[in-house]
Amino acid sequence: LEAARRLWGGAWGPEEIPGLEEVPASAPAHPPPPQPSGRAPAHLHPPTRTYPSPHLLAASNPEAVRALRSNSPSPTAAGGRFTDAELMRYAVAAGWLAAAPGSPAAAKCLAAAAAAARRTDAWLASAVWATPAQLVQAAHLAHWAPPGDEGPGARPVLVLRVGAASHEARGRAAAAAYGDVIVTLVQGAVMEGRLADVPGEGRPQDLVVRVDAGGASVLSSTRILPVVRHVATTLNQHFPGRLYVMELHNLPPFATWLVVAVRGLMHATTRDKVVVVGEGGRHAAPPP
């Protein structure tokens, strides 16, 4: 466990990191290959969420929205990122749904959500974004899977070939640039329409992240694992409610032990966000 902390850059607090969960024992021993259609195999999906959509929550809880608005960034800040629905995503992440309506606990959750939104606003102002040329250059390592035949409601799938990146992104600066590419793709999905922020069925509001670790070695993984950590924490902190599931494919056996060790650092409520596909990843086909 201590070795995992050192390799991943220190222990993560409960609020900072999504957790890791292996595929249940009832899952097929040889799971089907990742679907290029934009949806993970059914047995990889996290448990169905029972709360309403952020838009419905915002519409039915005007007092909560007012409380959030009083301490949150302006609706026009960050290019219009902080809609009422977006603020409700922060509230859900802060535990607001579990608190009694109108209680001090609920007020505390709303205050925490507003503070988190302010931190995201500050982060957006200082974040380093990849240029269009960098996105093209890294497209073989990070790209959106082509849409399939499941219709416009299918969740978008972000494919990350971290195994290959661990060999190509040599040096801390190159690895950091790869992380910037990934976060830029997610930010673009939120702001440019790939992920919806409007009410209505059939509009995907969260994404699948499909990580292919194939080809990583013990040495090369030390360069890229901090990137995975950075992406996971960024999604958790600054894109609440946007990650549906993160699949880890082709995980080398040595990294499986690392996953088990790091799992002890994860917050219990987020352990179903990341799943390991296949026994040590050996039976998983590469993502599309």
Short mmCIF file of C-alpha atoms in Angstrom, two decimals:
data_model
loop_
_atom_site.label_atom_id
_atom_site.label_comp_id
_atom_site.label_asym_id
_atom_site.label_seq_id
_atom_site.Cartn_x
_atom_site.Cartn_y
_atom_site.Cartn_z
CA LEU A 1 0.00 0.00 0.00
CA GLU A 2 2.80 2.38 0.86
CA ALA A 3 4.51 1.55 -2.42
CA ALA A 4 1.30 2.43 -4.24
CA ARG A 5 1.17 5.77 -2.45
CA ARG A 6 4.72 6.58 -3.51
CA LEU A 7 4.17 5.52 -7.11
CA TRP A 8 0.93 7.41 -7.51
CA GLY A 9 2.19 10.57 -5.88
CA GLY A 10 0.78 10.33 -2.37
CA ALA A 11 -2.42 9.25 -0.67
CA TRP A 12 -5.64 10.68 -2.02
CA GLY A 13 -8.36 12.06 0.17
CA PRO A 14 -11.87 10.58 0.00
CA GLU A 15 -13.20 13.57 -1.92
CA GLU A 16 -10.47 13.52 -4.53
CA ILE A 17 -10.50 10.23 -6.30
CA PRO A 18 -12.91 7.78 -7.89
CA GLY A 19 -12.40 4.22 -6.70
CA LEU A 20 -11.53 0.95 -8.29
CA GLU A 21 -13.82 -2.05 -8.45
CA GLU A 22 -13.11 -5.35 -10.14
CA VAL A 23 -15.73 -6.93 -12.38
CA PRO A 24 -18.05 -9.04 -10.17
CA ALA A 25 -17.44 -12.77 -9.95
CA SER A 26 -20.68 -13.35 -11.84
CA ALA A 27 -19.29 -11.57 -14.88
CA PRO A 28 -18.28 -13.71 -17.85
CA ALA A 29 -14.79 -15.20 -17.54
CA HIS A 30 -14.07 -13.96 -21.02
CA PRO A 31 -15.89 -10.65 -21.33
CA PRO A 32 -16.89 -9.52 -24.79
CA PRO A 33 -14.54 -7.11 -26.51
CA PRO A 34 -15.22 -3.40 -26.00
CA GLN A 35 -18.06 -2.18 -28.13
CA PRO A 36 -17.15 0.50 -30.68
CA SER A 37 -20.75 1.69 -30.57
CA GLY A 38 -20.09 3.89 -27.57
CA ARG A 39 -21.49 1.72 -24.79
CA ALA A 40 -19.69 -0.58 -22.38
CA PRO A 41 -20.69 -4.26 -22.10
CA ALA A 42 -23.68 -4.52 -19.79
CA HIS A 43 -21.86 -6.38 -17.02
CA LEU A 44 -19.41 -3.47 -16.71
CA HIS A 45 -22.01 -0.85 -16.01
CA PRO A 46 -22.07 0.59 -12.50
CA PRO A 47 -25.30 0.24 -10.50
CA THR A 48 -28.16 2.27 -11.88
CA ARG A 49 -28.45 5.64 -10.20
CA THR A 50 -31.82 6.26 -8.59
CA TYR A 51 -31.79 10.04 -8.38
CA PRO A 52 -33.54 12.25 -10.97
CA SER A 53 -31.70 14.12 -13.67
CA PRO A 54 -29.85 17.28 -12.59
CA HIS A 55 -32.31 19.35 -14.60
CA LEU A 56 -35.31 17.88 -12.78
CA LEU A 57 -33.57 18.35 -9.44
CA ALA A 58 -32.90 21.99 -10.25
CA ALA A 59 -36.47 22.61 -11.43
CA SER A 60 -38.03 20.98 -8.37
CA ASN A 61 -35.72 22.51 -5.77
CA PRO A 62 -35.65 26.27 -6.43
CA GLU A 63 -34.58 27.10 -2.87
CA ALA A 64 -31.55 24.84 -3.16
CA VAL A 65 -30.67 26.44 -6.49
CA ARG A 66 -30.93 29.90 -4.93
CA ALA A 67 -28.64 28.82 -2.10
CA LEU A 68 -26.15 27.47 -4.60
CA ARG A 69 -26.36 30.55 -6.78
CA SER A 70 -25.67 32.89 -3.86
CA ASN A 71 -22.18 31.44 -3.43
CA SER A 72 -21.37 29.99 -6.85
CA PRO A 73 -19.85 31.40 -10.03
CA SER A 74 -22.10 33.44 -12.29
CA PRO A 75 -24.17 31.57 -14.90
CA THR A 76 -22.09 33.38 -17.53
CA ALA A 77 -18.74 32.43 -15.98
CA ALA A 78 -16.44 30.01 -17.80
CA GLY A 79 -18.41 30.23 -21.02
CA GLY A 80 -21.72 29.39 -19.36
CA ARG A 81 -20.46 26.21 -17.70
CA PHE A 82 -22.27 26.73 -14.38
CA THR A 83 -25.89 26.14 -15.27
CA ASP A 84 -28.45 25.26 -12.60
CA ALA A 85 -28.16 21.61 -13.62
CA GLU A 86 -24.37 21.74 -13.35
CA LEU A 87 -24.58 23.18 -9.84
CA MET A 88 -26.95 20.38 -8.89
CA ARG A 89 -24.31 17.89 -10.04
CA TYR A 90 -21.95 19.45 -7.52
CA ALA A 91 -24.67 19.23 -4.87
CA VAL A 92 -25.26 15.54 -5.56
CA ALA A 93 -21.51 14.90 -5.37
CA ALA A 94 -21.44 16.70 -2.02
CA GLY A 95 -24.08 14.36 -0.56
CA TRP A 96 -27.04 16.73 -0.68
CA LEU A 97 -29.53 14.03 -1.67
CA ALA A 98 -28.78 12.07 1.49
CA ALA A 99 -29.50 15.04 3.77
CA ALA A 100 -32.96 15.90 5.06
CA PRO A 101 -34.50 18.80 3.09
CA GLY A 102 -33.93 22.13 4.81
CA SER A 103 -31.68 20.62 7.46
CA PRO A 104 -28.31 22.01 8.59
CA ALA A 105 -26.72 19.00 6.91
CA ALA A 106 -28.36 19.93 3.61
CA ALA A 107 -27.17 23.52 3.96
CA LYS A 108 -23.66 22.27 4.65
CA CYS A 109 -23.76 20.13 1.51
CA LEU A 110 -24.93 23.06 -0.60
CA ALA A 111 -22.17 25.25 0.80
CA ALA A 112 -19.62 22.55 -0.01
CA ALA A 113 -21.04 22.22 -3.53
CA ALA A 114 -20.80 25.97 -4.13
CA ALA A 115 -17.23 25.97 -2.87
CA ALA A 116 -16.38 23.11 -5.22
CA ALA A 117 -17.89 25.02 -8.14
CA ARG A 118 -15.77 28.04 -7.24
CA ARG A 119 -12.67 25.86 -7.20
CA THR A 120 -13.57 24.57 -10.64
CA ASP A 121 -14.04 28.14 -11.87
CA ALA A 122 -10.56 29.02 -10.63
CA TRP A 123 -9.15 25.83 -12.12
CA LEU A 124 -10.72 26.54 -15.50
CA ALA A 125 -9.12 29.99 -15.53
CA SER A 126 -5.63 28.58 -14.97
CA ALA A 127 -5.82 25.16 -16.63
CA VAL A 128 -3.45 24.33 -19.47
CA TRP A 129 -5.41 23.19 -22.52
CA ALA A 130 -4.04 21.24 -25.44
CA THR A 131 -3.96 23.03 -28.78
CA PRO A 132 -5.83 21.69 -31.82
CA ALA A 133 -2.49 20.59 -33.26
CA GLN A 134 -1.64 18.68 -30.08
CA LEU A 135 -5.04 16.97 -30.14
CA VAL A 136 -4.39 15.78 -33.68
CA GLN A 137 -0.86 14.66 -32.84
CA ALA A 138 -2.08 12.60 -29.87
CA ALA A 139 -5.23 11.25 -31.54
CA HIS A 140 -3.82 7.71 -31.69
CA LEU A 141 -3.41 7.82 -27.89
CA ALA A 142 -6.61 9.64 -26.91
CA HIS A 143 -9.71 9.90 -29.06
CA TRP A 144 -13.48 9.52 -29.11
CA ALA A 145 -14.67 6.13 -30.30
CA PRO A 146 -16.69 6.32 -33.52
CA PRO A 147 -20.44 6.27 -32.92
CA GLY A 148 -22.18 2.98 -33.50
CA ASP A 149 -25.70 1.99 -34.38
CA GLU A 150 -27.31 2.48 -30.97
CA GLY A 151 -28.63 5.91 -31.80
CA PRO A 152 -27.93 9.42 -30.53
CA GLY A 153 -28.59 8.48 -26.90
CA ALA A 154 -25.53 6.24 -26.58
CA ARG A 155 -22.92 7.52 -24.16
CA PRO A 156 -19.75 8.83 -25.82
CA VAL A 157 -16.67 6.68 -25.26
CA LEU A 158 -13.28 8.26 -24.68
CA VAL A 159 -10.52 5.78 -25.60
CA LEU A 160 -7.19 6.24 -23.83
CA ARG A 161 -4.27 4.07 -24.94
CA VAL A 162 -2.17 4.60 -21.85
CA GLY A 163 -0.04 1.51 -22.50
CA ALA A 164 1.24 2.98 -25.76
CA ALA A 165 1.45 6.43 -24.21
CA SER A 166 3.66 5.09 -21.45
CA HIS A 167 6.34 4.42 -24.09
CA GLU A 168 5.78 7.51 -26.24
CA ALA A 169 5.32 10.12 -23.51
CA ARG A 170 8.85 9.98 -22.16
CA GLY A 171 9.66 12.52 -19.50
CA ARG A 172 7.47 14.39 -17.06
CA ALA A 173 6.63 17.18 -19.52
CA ALA A 174 5.47 14.76 -22.21
CA ALA A 175 3.35 12.80 -19.74
CA ALA A 176 1.80 16.02 -18.45
CA ALA A 177 1.02 17.09 -22.02
CA TYR A 178 -0.79 13.79 -22.57
CA GLY A 179 -2.86 14.46 -19.46
CA ASP A 180 -3.68 17.92 -20.82
CA VAL A 181 -4.92 16.33 -24.06
CA ILE A 182 -7.28 14.04 -22.15
CA VAL A 183 -8.72 16.78 -19.96
CA THR A 184 -9.11 19.05 -22.99
CA LEU A 185 -11.17 16.38 -24.74
CA VAL A 186 -13.48 16.07 -21.73
CA GLN A 187 -13.84 19.84 -21.38
CA GLY A 188 -14.64 20.09 -25.07
CA ALA A 189 -17.29 17.40 -24.72
CA VAL A 190 -18.98 19.36 -21.93
CA MET A 191 -18.81 22.75 -23.61
CA GLU A 192 -19.30 21.82 -27.26
CA GLY A 193 -22.28 19.48 -27.10
CA ARG A 194 -20.94 15.93 -27.09
CA LEU A 195 -22.26 15.76 -23.52
CA ALA A 196 -25.62 17.44 -23.18
CA ASP A 197 -26.63 19.94 -20.53
CA VAL A 198 -30.25 20.22 -21.53
CA PRO A 199 -33.26 18.33 -20.19
CA GLY A 200 -34.75 15.45 -22.09
CA GLU A 201 -34.32 11.77 -22.66
CA GLY A 202 -31.86 10.40 -25.16
CA ARG A 203 -29.24 13.07 -24.52
CA PRO A 204 -26.10 11.57 -22.94
CA GLN A 205 -24.84 13.60 -20.00
CA ASP A 206 -22.04 11.29 -18.88
CA LEU A 207 -19.28 9.39 -20.62
CA VAL A 208 -17.45 6.09 -20.67
CA VAL A 209 -13.67 6.24 -20.35
CA ARG A 210 -12.04 3.15 -21.84
CA VAL A 211 -8.40 2.75 -20.79
CA ASP A 212 -6.17 0.36 -22.74
CA ALA A 213 -3.07 -0.47 -20.70
CA GLY A 214 -1.80 -3.03 -23.20
CA GLY A 215 1.94 -2.88 -23.78
CA ALA A 216 2.82 -1.13 -20.54
CA SER A 217 5.90 -2.38 -18.73
CA VAL A 218 6.89 -1.98 -15.12
CA LEU A 219 9.26 0.83 -16.06
CA SER A 220 7.01 2.62 -18.52
CA SER A 221 3.99 2.47 -16.21
CA THR A 222 5.76 4.65 -13.67
CA ARG A 223 5.61 7.45 -16.22
CA ILE A 224 1.95 7.12 -17.11
CA LEU A 225 0.25 6.10 -13.84
CA PRO A 226 0.48 9.67 -12.49
CA VAL A 227 -1.37 10.74 -15.66
CA VAL A 228 -4.20 8.31 -14.91
CA ARG A 229 -4.27 9.65 -11.36
CA HIS A 230 -4.43 13.23 -12.65
CA VAL A 231 -7.26 12.45 -15.06
CA ALA A 232 -9.27 10.55 -12.46
CA THR A 233 -8.97 13.27 -9.84
CA THR A 234 -9.76 15.98 -12.39
CA LEU A 235 -12.93 14.20 -13.50
CA ASN A 236 -13.97 13.70 -9.90
CA GLN A 237 -13.29 17.25 -8.76
CA HIS A 238 -14.18 19.36 -11.79
CA PHE A 239 -16.62 17.24 -13.81
CA PRO A 240 -18.98 15.80 -11.18
CA GLY A 241 -21.61 13.48 -12.53
CA ARG A 242 -19.95 13.26 -15.94
CA LEU A 243 -18.09 9.96 -15.50
CA TYR A 244 -20.38 6.98 -15.95
CA VAL A 245 -17.72 4.29 -15.87
CA MET A 246 -13.98 3.95 -16.43
CA GLU A 247 -12.94 0.57 -17.85
CA LEU A 248 -9.37 -0.68 -17.45
CA HIS A 249 -8.51 -3.06 -20.30
CA ASN A 250 -5.40 -5.20 -20.79
CA LEU A 251 -4.07 -4.44 -17.35
CA PRO A 252 -0.69 -6.18 -16.94
CA PRO A 253 -0.46 -8.66 -14.05
CA PHE A 254 2.03 -6.47 -12.20
CA ALA A 255 -0.39 -3.55 -12.37
CA THR A 256 -3.24 -5.70 -11.05
CA TRP A 257 -1.46 -5.88 -7.72
CA LEU A 258 -1.12 -2.12 -7.79
CA VAL A 259 -4.86 -1.77 -8.36
CA VAL A 260 -5.56 -3.98 -5.34
CA ALA A 261 -3.23 -1.88 -3.21
CA VAL A 262 -4.58 1.45 -4.39
CA ARG A 263 -8.15 0.26 -3.88
CA GLY A 264 -7.63 0.68 -0.15
CA LEU A 265 -7.21 4.42 -0.71
CA MET A 266 -10.54 4.86 -2.46
CA HIS A 267 -13.73 6.38 -1.16
CA ALA A 268 -16.40 3.72 -0.69
CA THR A 269 -19.09 5.66 -2.55
CA THR A 270 -17.05 5.87 -5.75
CA ARG A 271 -15.51 2.42 -6.03
CA ASP A 272 -17.94 1.35 -8.73
CA LYS A 273 -16.79 4.06 -11.11
CA VAL A 274 -13.73 2.15 -12.31
CA VAL A 275 -13.79 -1.50 -13.33
CA VAL A 276 -11.01 -3.88 -14.28
CA VAL A 277 -11.86 -5.89 -17.40
CA GLY A 278 -10.70 -9.49 -17.52
CA GLU A 279 -8.39 -11.42 -15.25
CA GLY A 280 -5.36 -9.16 -15.20
CA GLY A 281 -6.70 -7.73 -18.44
CA ARG A 282 -5.44 -10.79 -20.33
CA HIS A 283 -8.80 -11.65 -21.91
CA ALA A 284 -9.81 -8.16 -22.95
CA ALA A 285 -9.57 -7.14 -26.58
CA PRO A 286 -8.05 -3.73 -27.30
CA PRO A 287 -10.50 -0.85 -27.43
CA PRO A 288 -11.54 0.43 -30.86
#
